[in-house]
mmCIF file of C-alpha atoms in Angstrom:
data_model
loop_
_atom_site.group_PDB
_atom_site.id
_atom_site.type_symbol
_atom_site.label_atom_id
_atom_site.label_comp_id
_atom_site.label_asym_id
_atom_site.label_seq_id
_atom_site.Cartn_x
_atom_site.Cartn_y
_atom_site.Cartn_z
ATOM 1 C CA MET A 93 0.018 -0.042 0.080
ATOM 2 C CA ARG A 94 1.145 3.462 -0.983
ATOM 3 C CA ARG A 95 2.276 5.876 2.300
ATOM 4 C CA VAL A 96 2.226 9.648 2.007
ATOM 5 C CA VAL A 97 2.402 12.390 4.190
ATOM 6 C CA LEU A 98 -0.720 14.498 3.663
ATOM 7 C CA ASP A 99 0.084 18.499 4.225
ATOM 8 C CA SER A 100 -2.445 20.200 6.415
ATOM 9 C CA SER A 101 -3.707 22.382 3.528
ATOM 10 C CA VAL A 102 -5.241 19.042 1.737
ATOM 11 C CA LEU A 103 -7.118 18.428 4.939
ATOM 12 C CA VAL A 104 -8.606 22.193 4.751
ATOM 13 C CA ALA A 105 -9.408 21.980 0.929
ATOM 14 C CA GLY A 106 -10.802 18.761 1.570
ATOM 15 C CA PHE A 107 -13.625 20.414 4.278
ATOM 16 C CA ARG A 108 -13.989 23.179 2.148
ATOM 17 C CA SER A 109 -15.163 21.600 -0.954
ATOM 18 C CA ARG A 110 -16.773 18.300 -1.618
ATOM 19 C CA ARG A 111 -15.747 18.577 -5.585
ATOM 20 C CA GLY A 112 -12.093 18.540 -5.251
ATOM 21 C CA ALA A 113 -9.135 16.180 -5.304
ATOM 22 C CA SER A 114 -8.561 16.753 -1.680
ATOM 23 C CA PHE A 115 -12.062 15.680 -0.868
ATOM 24 C CA ARG A 116 -11.471 12.497 -2.811
ATOM 25 C CA LEU A 117 -8.323 11.600 -1.606
ATOM 26 C CA LEU A 118 -9.822 11.727 2.175
ATOM 27 C CA GLU A 119 -12.806 9.170 0.867
ATOM 28 C CA LEU A 120 -9.903 7.041 -0.668
ATOM 29 C CA LEU A 121 -8.013 7.253 2.727
ATOM 30 C CA ARG A 122 -11.114 6.241 4.584
ATOM 31 C CA ALA A 123 -11.361 3.186 2.086
ATOM 32 C CA GLN A 124 -7.836 2.204 2.869
ATOM 33 C CA ARG A 125 -6.598 2.693 -1.023
ATOM 34 C CA PHE A 126 -3.324 4.335 0.428
ATOM 35 C CA GLU A 127 -1.755 4.916 3.947
ATOM 36 C CA ILE A 128 -0.716 8.239 5.710
ATOM 37 C CA ALA A 129 2.181 8.717 8.131
ATOM 38 C CA MET A 130 1.767 10.467 11.233
ATOM 39 C CA SER A 131 4.026 11.907 13.635
ATOM 40 C CA VAL A 132 3.156 13.960 17.206
ATOM 41 C CA PRO A 133 4.322 17.158 15.223
ATOM 42 C CA LEU A 134 2.077 16.730 12.364
ATOM 43 C CA ALA A 135 -1.070 15.505 14.555
ATOM 44 C CA LEU A 136 -0.371 18.813 16.656
ATOM 45 C CA GLU A 137 -0.492 20.678 13.317
ATOM 46 C CA TYR A 138 -3.564 18.989 12.142
ATOM 47 C CA GLU A 139 -5.330 20.111 15.308
ATOM 48 C CA ALA A 140 -4.159 23.448 15.377
ATOM 49 C CA VAL A 141 -5.024 24.120 11.381
ATOM 50 C CA LEU A 142 -8.263 22.762 11.743
ATOM 51 C CA VAL A 143 -9.540 24.386 15.015
ATOM 52 C CA ARG A 144 -8.175 27.474 13.399
ATOM 53 C CA HIS A 145 -10.308 26.976 10.516
ATOM 54 C CA ALA A 146 -13.275 25.299 12.148
ATOM 55 C CA ALA A 147 -15.931 27.972 11.689
ATOM 56 C CA ALA A 148 -15.343 28.569 8.214
ATOM 57 C CA LEU A 149 -15.273 24.668 7.523
ATOM 58 C CA GLY A 150 -18.410 24.160 9.229
ATOM 59 C CA VAL A 151 -17.234 22.148 12.223
ATOM 60 C CA ASN A 152 -16.725 22.701 15.770
ATOM 61 C CA ARG A 153 -13.582 21.823 17.661
ATOM 62 C CA THR A 154 -14.959 18.461 18.973
ATOM 63 C CA ASP A 155 -15.411 17.568 15.507
ATOM 64 C CA ALA A 156 -12.008 18.747 14.389
ATOM 65 C CA GLU A 157 -10.298 17.057 17.135
ATOM 66 C CA GLY A 158 -12.177 13.766 16.586
ATOM 67 C CA LEU A 159 -10.878 13.926 12.740
ATOM 68 C CA VAL A 160 -7.329 14.256 14.137
ATOM 69 C CA ASP A 161 -8.012 11.259 16.259
ATOM 70 C CA TYR A 162 -9.374 9.182 13.608
ATOM 71 C CA LEU A 163 -6.315 10.072 11.706
ATOM 72 C CA CYS A 164 -3.922 9.230 14.118
ATOM 73 C CA GLN A 165 -5.777 5.683 14.679
ATOM 74 C CA ILE A 166 -5.426 4.989 10.858
ATOM 75 C CA ALA A 167 -2.259 6.088 10.257
ATOM 76 C CA HIS A 168 1.114 4.751 10.349
ATOM 77 C CA ARG A 169 2.547 6.326 13.108
ATOM 78 C CA GLN A 170 6.229 7.156 12.965
ATOM 79 C CA ASP A 171 8.745 8.319 15.581
ATOM 80 C CA ILE A 172 11.506 10.866 14.022
ATOM 81 C CA HIS A 173 15.195 9.941 14.814
ATOM 82 C CA PHE A 174 17.162 11.909 12.438
ATOM 83 C CA LEU A 175 16.621 15.713 11.600
ATOM 84 C CA TRP A 176 17.535 16.640 7.975
ATOM 85 C CA ARG A 177 17.615 20.241 8.417
ATOM 86 C CA PRO A 178 18.025 22.595 6.776
ATOM 87 C CA ALA A 179 16.557 21.319 3.800
ATOM 88 C CA LEU A 180 13.609 23.418 2.946
ATOM 89 C CA THR A 181 13.308 27.171 2.643
ATOM 90 C CA ASP A 182 10.496 27.405 5.605
ATOM 91 C CA PRO A 183 11.793 25.589 8.637
ATOM 92 C CA ARG A 184 8.219 25.130 9.936
ATOM 93 C CA ASP A 185 7.934 22.639 7.112
ATOM 94 C CA GLU A 186 10.811 20.495 7.833
ATOM 95 C CA PHE A 187 8.985 18.102 10.273
ATOM 96 C CA ILE A 188 6.794 17.049 7.271
ATOM 97 C CA LEU A 189 9.922 16.224 5.184
ATOM 98 C CA GLU A 190 11.508 14.367 7.934
ATOM 99 C CA LEU A 191 8.659 12.240 8.685
ATOM 100 C CA SER A 192 8.204 11.493 4.701
ATOM 101 C CA VAL A 193 11.976 10.118 5.048
ATOM 102 C CA ALA A 194 11.742 8.213 8.367
ATOM 103 C CA ALA A 195 8.236 6.720 7.496
ATOM 104 C CA GLY A 196 9.597 5.595 3.836
ATOM 105 C CA CYS A 197 6.827 7.543 2.140
ATOM 106 C CA GLY A 198 6.396 7.672 -1.521
ATOM 107 C CA ALA A 199 5.671 11.562 -1.300
ATOM 108 C CA ILE A 200 4.267 14.355 0.233
ATOM 109 C CA VAL A 201 0.624 15.507 -0.808
ATOM 110 C CA THR A 202 0.212 19.432 -0.615
ATOM 111 C CA HIS A 203 -1.294 22.415 -2.296
ATOM 112 C CA ASN A 204 1.993 24.258 -1.373
ATOM 113 C CA ILE A 205 4.545 22.659 -3.843
ATOM 114 C CA ARG A 206 7.215 25.327 -3.643
ATOM 115 C CA ASP A 207 7.507 25.227 -0.023
ATOM 116 C CA PHE A 208 8.954 21.892 -0.412
ATOM 117 C CA ALA A 209 11.463 22.507 -3.307
ATOM 118 C CA GLY A 210 14.110 21.136 -1.448
ATOM 119 C CA ALA A 211 12.534 17.675 -0.892
ATOM 120 C CA ALA A 212 14.060 16.279 -3.956
ATOM 121 C CA GLU A 213 17.380 16.220 -2.709
ATOM 122 C CA LEU A 214 16.162 13.371 -0.172
ATOM 123 C CA ARG A 215 14.223 11.653 -2.911
ATOM 124 C CA VAL A 216 10.801 12.387 -1.737
ATOM 125 C CA LYS A 217 8.343 13.425 -4.408
ATOM 126 C CA VAL A 218 5.893 16.440 -3.990
ATOM 127 C CA LEU A 219 2.762 16.126 -5.309
ATOM 128 C CA THR A 220 -0.476 18.100 -5.555
ATOM 129 C CA PRO A 221 -3.493 16.176 -4.731
ATOM 130 C CA ALA A 222 -4.767 16.063 -8.176
ATOM 131 C CA ALA A 223 -1.565 14.204 -9.233
ATOM 132 C CA PHE A 224 -1.546 11.888 -6.547
ATOM 133 C CA LEU A 225 -5.171 11.182 -6.831
ATOM 134 C CA THR A 226 -4.480 10.144 -10.737
ATOM 135 C CA SER A 227 -1.683 7.682 -9.459
ATOM 136 C CA VAL A 228 -4.143 6.362 -6.489
ATOM 137 C CA GLU A 229 -7.122 5.835 -8.859
ATOM 138 C CA LYS A 230 -5.380 3.732 -11.476
ATOM 139 C CA PRO A 231 -6.286 0.216 -11.494
#
């Protein structure tokens, strides 16, 4: 099964619209068509971002926390033992790249491709939700 790291931008987009690739990826994740990797820092980011955008997304804090709990349950949980810093221009994204490397992920899925330009040096692909969706939906 393919394992990826979903950037929080994908979760927010998936909640904002039921018509986009991000929402479809969340459906396929629930159907176990691919696996996500999770670390403590990523779970905390998911929670912070979803709670911050809760009103705009039409959910309350409890629902946002429940989603993060669910993602933690189904995810491949990965400890990070080695830091690859600095590899990216934004130090706040480094933990996502480090999780991807540590968990042996095939890609980071994000709407913010430019933020992960340095990922190629560590042989990590960076894909948009639409690009990853195309690969997941192939028979």
